């Protein structure tokens, strides 16, 4: 199981439902990928520091100067950006049949070039 | 993804020159040795001895040539873009049951150094925990919160924990890539004991952006923070010789360079596409997940056309290292298993030729010791099974006496010793003439430190050889390492732990001395330089782990390194961060529960 750190003391106050708070958080953290739902949860669980200049309640109430509010926002524990990359597993010890497949193909090509007539002549014709 | 970009100067001629030089030296040594061993007749055991000598001499010659090439070929000036980097970088610190305080203090120091940059917002920090112990995990989470609050690093400092460390460090990094890797152009992979300057990090990013074909850029970490005599010896050697050995390596490796698993910047998409590794069939030690994954990852990147480069001129990259020989041997035991496991992927499809050589080199780093040991054993046995001398060969009426080859034997011995010492001596001369001696305590102290280093490493070499032999044997029989647990914070060892780790060496050394005294007295004095350090191994291991001896050497200005006089700023920052975290209160407002994954 994988866990990302996400702490809180439970919802004490209803988070500010004003969309501009979410925009403000995304702007300060330069994280446009954070959805409203995630931010709502963060605010509801109060996943940010209380020892900042601006109190948590004041922040949630939309009070304080921009810099003070940014100080609170920068203490928020937000999830990392989710942007997966595929990481295919390469087989470094493939079976011999696969390992020598290019060699076998080259051999077949060489045989084909050396004996073109036999390849082109249908078997019944050759037998006759 | 197919990389595009310009091609740099090929390392082919240098490689050829190096192989030729090593082969010539090996041939000369083998020829001299063959001359010596056939003086008392020739038998099958002599063929084995000559073969073993040839392999061991090639390994020595190879090391000597790397240092020589480091002197001959200074690194090319690396291209770098100017201005703000275009891509974002994730700085990754994978941890696994580590001491929490120092790990987070290191990260705090790196963050502080990065925060001073104008480009600070281009960097995000990840603590990728694979910690299995619940108490350590709790400490990590608390330290994470403290660090986040102190640095107001919300939105750019993340903590992620896997409860099972599947695939070890490689699995940990893979998990990051499969979750968040696409959000970053580059990732800087650290170790739990890594430290890097912000300036160095941004310079690495600039060099990466200047070359769109560059998949991995490895810096040269310097060893710092060791206080024991052995630690200071390591620091001195890596500080004085390390950069030149790295330059030599870089000169011959070219675009198929090296990856040491940490302190390296990696292009995330290239890594994700190229470096996924399926576990090998069968059970460990040779099957299962690939252990020393870094060498293989470098080979896989090169296989897909990406450049893998070591830039030895990148300063500001540091790591810590084991402070005593037992800890060093413990680490080597892990690396030994990983490198020997690589024997199964030597023939992996499409690997570049030089990548295979690098893998082979890693295997030989550990096989060289058993080869030397076998050589010693066969040399002790050879006189017992040698045919009796033939005085009358039937062609001459007069007796033909065996021709003594002592002079050739001595010449060979001095030649091998020169292979070990000469490159180091050249580097010391270069430091003296280049005006850098002051950083190593001044010319007189530098020369004295060089002599001490040569003497100590020569005395300790048989002990390291035996540790390697034991590791190789354990890997082959699948045995546990069974090391004593006597870790102290300062790196020193109690005498009991030293005895417990090396008593078998003392017995082996004593047995060798007794055997040669009774059965092959002509080899008695030749064997002493190897056997005596083994007899006194417990004492030597204990003494070299002494912090007091390390401190005395520091006060005398011996084994001095540049950062004795001018402490590394980021290391000082780390220590103050550690003190700060130990004295401050835990964050009380956010000490709640750890919830599940964030969707």
CSV table of N, CA and C in Angstrom, one decimal, chain B residues 453-564:
chain,number,residue,atom,x,y,z
B,453,UNK,N,49.5,7.1,3.2
B,453,UNK,CA,48.4,6.5,2.5
B,453,UNK,C,48.8,5.2,1.8
B,454,UNK,N,50.0,5.3,1.1
B,454,UNK,CA,50.5,4.1,0.4
B,454,UNK,C,50.8,3.0,1.4
B,455,UNK,N,51.4,3.4,2.5
B,455,UNK,CA,51.8,2.3,3.5
B,455,UNK,C,50.5,1.7,4.1
B,456,UNK,N,49.6,2.6,4.5
B,456,UNK,CA,48.3,2.0,5.1
B,456,UNK,C,47.5,1.2,4.2
B,457,UNK,N,47.4,1.7,2.9
B,457,UNK,CA,46.6,0.9,2.0
B,457,UNK,C,47.3,-0.4,1.6
B,458,UNK,N,48.6,-0.4,1.6
B,458,UNK,CA,49.3,-1.6,1.3
B,458,UNK,C,49.1,-2.6,2.5
B,459,UNK,N,49.1,-2.1,3.7
B,459,UNK,CA,48.9,-3.0,4.8
B,459,UNK,C,47.5,-3.5,4.9
B,460,UNK,N,46.6,-2.6,4.6
B,460,UNK,CA,45.1,-3.0,4.7
B,460,UNK,C,44.6,-3.8,3.5
B,461,UNK,N,45.4,-3.8,2.4
B,461,UNK,CA,45.0,-4.5,1.1
B,461,UNK,C,44.7,-6.0,1.3
B,462,UNK,N,45.6,-6.7,2.1
B,462,UNK,CA,45.2,-8.1,2.3
B,462,UNK,C,43.9,-8.4,3.0
B,463,UNK,N,43.6,-7.4,4.0
B,463,UNK,CA,42.4,-7.6,4.7
B,463,UNK,C,41.2,-7.3,3.8
B,464,UNK,N,41.3,-6.3,3.0
B,464,UNK,CA,40.2,-6.1,2.0
B,464,UNK,C,40.0,-7.2,1.1
B,465,UNK,N,41.2,-7.8,0.7
B,465,UNK,CA,41.1,-9.0,-0.2
B,465,UNK,C,40.4,-10.1,0.4
B,466,UNK,N,40.6,-10.3,1.7
B,466,UNK,CA,39.9,-11.4,2.4
B,466,UNK,C,38.4,-11.1,2.6
B,467,UNK,N,38.1,-9.9,2.8
B,467,UNK,CA,36.7,-9.5,2.9
B,467,UNK,C,36.0,-9.8,1.6
B,468,UNK,N,36.6,-9.4,0.5
B,468,UNK,CA,36.1,-9.7,-0.8
B,468,UNK,C,35.9,-11.1,-1.1
B,469,UNK,N,37.0,-11.9,-0.7
B,469,UNK,CA,36.9,-13.4,-1.0
B,469,UNK,C,35.7,-14.0,-0.2
B,470,UNK,N,35.5,-13.5,1.0
B,470,UNK,CA,34.4,-14.0,1.8
B,470,UNK,C,33.1,-13.6,1.2
B,471,UNK,N,33.0,-12.4,0.7
B,471,UNK,CA,31.7,-11.9,0.1
B,471,UNK,C,31.4,-12.8,-1.2
B,472,UNK,N,32.4,-13.0,-2.0
B,472,UNK,CA,32.2,-13.7,-3.3
B,472,UNK,C,31.8,-15.2,-2.9
B,473,UNK,N,32.5,-15.7,-1.9
B,473,UNK,CA,32.1,-17.1,-1.5
B,473,UNK,C,30.7,-17.2,-1.0
B,474,UNK,N,30.3,-16.2,-0.2
B,474,UNK,CA,29.0,-16.2,0.4
B,474,UNK,C,27.9,-16.0,-0.7
B,475,UNK,N,28.2,-15.2,-1.7
B,475,UNK,CA,27.3,-15.1,-2.8
B,475,UNK,C,27.1,-16.4,-3.5
B,476,UNK,N,28.2,-17.1,-3.8
B,476,UNK,CA,28.1,-18.3,-4.5
B,476,UNK,C,27.4,-19.4,-3.8
B,477,UNK,N,27.6,-19.5,-2.5
B,477,UNK,CA,26.9,-20.5,-1.7
B,477,UNK,C,25.6,-20.0,-1.1
B,478,UNK,N,25.3,-18.8,-1.4
B,478,UNK,CA,24.0,-18.2,-0.9
B,478,UNK,C,23.9,-18.0,0.6
B,479,UNK,N,25.0,-17.8,1.3
B,479,UNK,CA,25.0,-17.6,2.7
B,479,UNK,C,24.8,-16.2,3.1
B,480,UNK,N,24.3,-16.0,4.4
B,480,UNK,CA,24.1,-14.7,4.9
B,480,UNK,C,25.4,-14.1,5.3
B,481,UNK,N,25.5,-12.8,5.3
B,481,UNK,CA,26.8,-12.2,5.6
B,481,UNK,C,27.2,-12.3,7.1
B,482,UNK,N,26.2,-12.2,8.0
B,482,UNK,CA,26.4,-12.4,9.4
B,482,UNK,C,27.4,-11.5,10.1
B,483,UNK,N,27.2,-10.2,9.8
B,483,UNK,CA,28.2,-9.2,10.4
B,483,UNK,C,27.8,-8.9,11.8
B,484,UNK,N,28.8,-8.5,12.6
B,484,UNK,CA,28.5,-8.1,14.0
B,484,UNK,C,27.8,-6.7,14.0
B,485,UNK,N,26.8,-6.6,14.9
B,485,UNK,CA,26.1,-5.3,14.9
B,485,UNK,C,26.7,-4.4,16.0
B,486,UNK,N,27.6,-3.5,15.6
B,486,UNK,CA,28.3,-2.7,16.6
B,486,UNK,C,28.4,-1.3,16.1
B,487,UNK,N,27.3,-0.8,15.5
B,487,UNK,CA,27.4,0.5,14.9
B,487,UNK,C,27.4,1.6,16.0
B,488,UNK,N,28.4,2.5,15.8
B,488,UNK,CA,28.4,3.7,16.7
B,488,UNK,C,28.3,4.9,15.8
B,489,UNK,N,27.7,5.9,16.4
B,489,UNK,CA,27.4,7.1,15.6
B,489,UNK,C,28.7,7.7,14.9
B,490,UNK,N,29.8,7.7,15.7
B,490,UNK,CA,31.1,8.3,15.2
B,490,UNK,C,31.8,7.4,14.3
B,491,UNK,N,31.4,6.2,14.1
B,491,UNK,CA,32.1,5.3,13.1
B,491,UNK,C,33.1,4.4,13.7
B,492,UNK,N,33.4,4.6,15.0
B,492,UNK,CA,34.5,3.8,15.6
B,492,UNK,C,33.9,2.4,16.0
B,493,UNK,N,34.9,1.4,16.2
B,493,UNK,CA,34.5,0.1,16.5
B,493,UNK,C,35.0,-0.4,17.8
B,494,UNK,N,34.3,-1.1,18.6
B,494,UNK,CA,34.9,-1.7,19.8
B,494,UNK,C,35.8,-2.9,19.4
B,495,UNK,N,36.8,-3.2,20.2
B,495,UNK,CA,37.8,-4.2,19.8
B,495,UNK,C,37.1,-5.5,19.6
B,496,UNK,N,36.0,-5.8,20.4
B,496,UNK,CA,35.3,-7.1,20.3
B,496,UNK,C,34.7,-7.2,18.9
B,497,UNK,N,34.1,-6.1,18.4
B,497,UNK,CA,33.5,-6.2,17.0
B,497,UNK,C,34.6,-6.4,16.0
B,498,UNK,N,35.7,-5.8,16.2
B,498,UNK,CA,36.8,-6.0,15.2
B,498,UNK,C,37.3,-7.4,15.2
B,499,UNK,N,37.4,-8.0,16.4
B,499,UNK,CA,37.8,-9.4,16.5
B,499,UNK,C,36.8,-10.3,15.9
B,500,UNK,N,35.5,-10.0,16.2
B,500,UNK,CA,34.4,-10.9,15.7
B,500,UNK,C,34.4,-10.9,14.2
B,501,UNK,N,34.8,-9.7,13.6
B,501,UNK,CA,34.7,-9.6,12.1
B,501,UNK,C,35.9,-10.2,11.4
B,502,UNK,N,37.0,-10.3,12.1
B,502,UNK,CA,38.3,-10.7,11.4
B,502,UNK,C,39.1,-11.8,12.1
B,503,UNK,N,38.5,-12.5,13.1
B,503,UNK,CA,39.3,-13.6,13.7
B,503,UNK,C,39.7,-14.6,12.7
B,504,UNK,N,38.9,-14.9,11.7
B,504,UNK,CA,39.2,-16.0,10.8
B,504,UNK,C,40.3,-15.5,9.8
B,505,UNK,N,40.5,-14.2,9.7
B,505,UNK,CA,41.6,-13.8,8.9
B,505,UNK,C,42.9,-14.0,9.6
B,506,UNK,N,42.9,-13.7,10.9
B,506,UNK,CA,44.1,-13.9,11.8
B,506,UNK,C,44.5,-15.4,11.7
B,507,UNK,N,43.5,-16.3,11.8
B,507,UNK,CA,43.8,-17.7,11.7
B,507,UNK,C,44.4,-18.1,10.4
B,508,UNK,N,43.8,-17.5,9.3
B,508,UNK,CA,44.3,-17.8,7.9
B,508,UNK,C,45.7,-17.3,7.8
B,509,UNK,N,46.0,-16.1,8.3
B,509,UNK,CA,47.3,-15.5,8.1
B,509,UNK,C,48.3,-16.4,8.9
B,510,UNK,N,48.0,-16.8,10.1
B,510,UNK,CA,48.9,-17.6,11.0
B,510,UNK,C,49.1,-18.9,10.3
B,511,UNK,N,48.1,-19.5,9.7
B,511,UNK,CA,48.3,-20.8,9.1
B,511,UNK,C,49.2,-20.7,7.9
B,512,UNK,N,49.0,-19.6,7.1
B,512,UNK,CA,49.9,-19.3,6.0
B,512,UNK,C,51.4,-19.2,6.4
B,513,UNK,N,51.6,-18.4,7.5
B,513,UNK,CA,53.0,-18.2,8.0
B,513,UNK,C,53.6,-19.6,8.4
B,514,UNK,N,52.8,-20.4,9.1
B,514,UNK,CA,53.3,-21.7,9.6
B,514,UNK,C,53.6,-22.6,8.4
B,515,UNK,N,52.7,-22.6,7.5
B,515,UNK,CA,52.8,-23.5,6.3
B,515,UNK,C,54.1,-23.2,5.5
B,516,UNK,N,54.3,-21.9,5.3
B,516,UNK,CA,55.4,-21.5,4.5
B,516,UNK,C,56.7,-21.8,5.3
B,517,UNK,N,56.7,-21.6,6.6
B,517,UNK,CA,57.9,-21.8,7.4
B,517,UNK,C,58.3,-23.3,7.4
B,518,UNK,N,57.3,-24.2,7.4
B,518,UNK,CA,57.7,-25.6,7.5
B,518,UNK,C,57.9,-26.2,6.1
B,519,UNK,N,57.0,-25.8,5.1
B,519,UNK,CA,57.0,-26.6,3.9
B,519,UNK,C,57.7,-25.8,2.7
B,520,UNK,N,57.5,-24.5,2.7
B,520,UNK,CA,58.2,-23.8,1.6
B,520,UNK,C,58.9,-22.6,2.2
B,521,UNK,N,60.0,-22.9,2.9
B,521,UNK,CA,60.7,-21.8,3.6
B,521,UNK,C,61.3,-20.7,2.6
B,522,UNK,N,61.5,-21.1,1.3
B,522,UNK,CA,62.0,-20.2,0.3
B,522,UNK,C,61.0,-19.1,0.0
B,523,UNK,N,59.7,-19.3,0.4
B,523,UNK,CA,58.7,-18.3,0.1
B,523,UNK,C,58.3,-17.5,1.4
B,524,UNK,N,58.9,-17.9,2.5
B,524,UNK,CA,58.5,-17.3,3.8
B,524,UNK,C,58.5,-15.8,3.8
B,525,UNK,N,59.6,-15.2,3.4
B,525,UNK,CA,59.7,-13.7,3.5
B,525,UNK,C,58.8,-13.1,2.4
B,526,UNK,N,58.6,-13.8,1.3
B,526,UNK,CA,57.7,-13.2,0.2
B,526,UNK,C,56.3,-13.2,0.7
B,527,UNK,N,55.9,-14.1,1.6
B,527,UNK,CA,54.5,-14.2,2.0
B,527,UNK,C,54.2,-13.2,3.2
B,528,UNK,N,55.3,-12.8,3.9
B,528,UNK,CA,55.0,-12.0,5.1
B,528,UNK,C,54.2,-10.7,4.9
B,529,UNK,N,54.5,-9.9,3.8
B,529,UNK,CA,53.7,-8.7,3.6
B,529,UNK,C,52.2,-8.9,3.5
B,530,UNK,N,51.8,-10.2,3.1
B,530,UNK,CA,50.4,-10.5,3.0
B,530,UNK,C,49.9,-11.1,4.3
B,531,UNK,N,50.7,-12.0,4.8
B,531,UNK,CA,50.3,-12.8,6.0
B,531,UNK,C,50.3,-12.0,7.3
B,532,UNK,N,51.3,-11.1,7.5
B,532,UNK,CA,51.3,-10.4,8.7
B,532,UNK,C,50.1,-9.5,8.9
B,533,UNK,N,49.7,-8.7,7.9
B,533,UNK,CA,48.5,-7.9,8.1
B,533,UNK,C,47.3,-8.7,8.5
B,534,UNK,N,47.2,-9.9,7.9
B,534,UNK,CA,46.1,-10.8,8.2
B,534,UNK,C,46.2,-11.2,9.7
B,535,UNK,N,47.3,-11.6,10.1
B,535,UNK,CA,47.5,-12.0,11.5
B,535,UNK,C,47.0,-10.9,12.5
B,536,UNK,N,47.4,-9.7,12.1
B,536,UNK,CA,47.1,-8.5,13.0
B,536,UNK,C,45.8,-7.8,12.5
B,537,UNK,N,45.0,-8.5,11.7
B,537,UNK,CA,43.8,-7.8,11.2
B,537,UNK,C,42.8,-7.3,12.3
B,538,UNK,N,42.6,-8.0,13.4
B,538,UNK,CA,41.6,-7.4,14.4
B,538,UNK,C,42.2,-6.1,14.9
B,539,UNK,N,43.5,-6.1,15.2
B,539,UNK,CA,44.1,-4.9,15.7
B,539,UNK,C,44.1,-3.7,14.7
B,540,UNK,N,44.4,-4.1,13.5
B,540,UNK,CA,44.4,-3.0,12.4
B,540,UNK,C,43.0,-2.4,12.1
B,541,UNK,N,42.0,-3.3,12.1
B,541,UNK,CA,40.7,-2.9,11.8
B,541,UNK,C,40.2,-2.0,13.0
B,542,UNK,N,40.5,-2.4,14.2
B,542,UNK,CA,40.1,-1.6,15.4
B,542,UNK,C,40.8,-0.3,15.4
B,543,UNK,N,42.2,-0.3,15.1
B,543,UNK,CA,42.9,1.0,15.2
B,543,UNK,C,42.5,2.0,14.1
B,544,UNK,N,42.3,1.4,12.9
B,544,UNK,CA,41.9,2.4,11.8
B,544,UNK,C,40.5,2.9,12.0
B,545,UNK,N,39.7,2.3,12.9
B,545,UNK,CA,38.4,2.8,13.2
B,545,UNK,C,38.4,3.9,14.3
B,546,UNK,N,39.6,4.2,14.8
B,546,UNK,CA,39.7,5.1,15.9
B,546,UNK,C,39.5,6.5,15.5
B,547,UNK,N,38.6,7.2,16.2
B,547,UNK,CA,38.3,8.6,16.0
B,547,UNK,C,39.5,9.4,16.6
B,548,UNK,N,40.1,8.9,17.7
B,548,UNK,CA,41.2,9.6,18.3
B,548,UNK,C,42.4,9.7,17.3
B,549,UNK,N,42.7,8.6,16.7
B,549,UNK,CA,43.8,8.6,15.7
B,549,UNK,C,43.5,9.5,14.5
B,550,UNK,N,42.2,9.5,14.2
B,550,UNK,CA,41.8,10.4,13.1
B,550,UNK,C,42.0,11.9,13.5
B,551,UNK,N,41.6,12.1,14.7
B,551,UNK,CA,41.7,13.5,15.2
B,551,UNK,C,43.2,13.9,15.3
B,552,UNK,N,44.1,13.0,15.8
B,552,UNK,CA,45.5,13.3,15.9
B,552,UNK,C,46.0,13.6,14.4
B,553,UNK,N,45.6,12.8,13.5
B,553,UNK,CA,46.1,13.1,12.1
B,553,UNK,C,45.6,14.4,11.6
B,554,UNK,N,44.4,14.8,12.0
B,554,UNK,CA,43.9,16.1,11.6
B,554,UNK,C,44.7,17.2,12.2
B,555,UNK,N,45.0,17.1,13.5
B,555,UNK,CA,45.7,18.1,14.2
B,555,UNK,C,47.2,18.3,13.6
B,556,UNK,N,47.7,17.2,13.2
B,556,UNK,CA,49.1,17.2,12.7
B,556,UNK,C,49.1,17.7,11.2
B,557,UNK,N,47.9,17.8,10.7
B,557,UNK,CA,47.8,18.3,9.3
B,557,UNK,C,48.1,17.1,8.3
B,558,UNK,N,48.0,15.9,8.8
B,558,UNK,CA,48.2,14.7,7.9
B,558,UNK,C,46.9,14.2,7.3
B,559,UNK,N,47.0,13.6,6.2
B,559,UNK,CA,45.8,13.2,5.4
B,559,UNK,C,44.8,14.3,5.3
B,560,UNK,N,45.3,15.5,5.1
B,560,UNK,CA,44.5,16.7,5.1
B,560,UNK,C,43.8,16.8,3.7
B,561,UNK,N,42.6,17.3,3.7
B,561,UNK,CA,41.8,17.5,2.5
B,561,UNK,C,41.4,19.0,2.4
B,562,UNK,N,41.0,19.5,1.3
B,562,UNK,CA,40.7,20.9,1.2
B,562,UNK,C,39.6,21.4,2.2
B,563,UNK,N,38.6,20.5,2.5
B,563,UNK,CA,37.6,21.0,3.4
B,563,UNK,C,37.9,20.9,4.8
B,564,UNK,N,39.2,20.5,5.2
B,564,UNK,CA,39.6,20.6,6.6
B,564,UNK,C,39.8,22.0,6.9
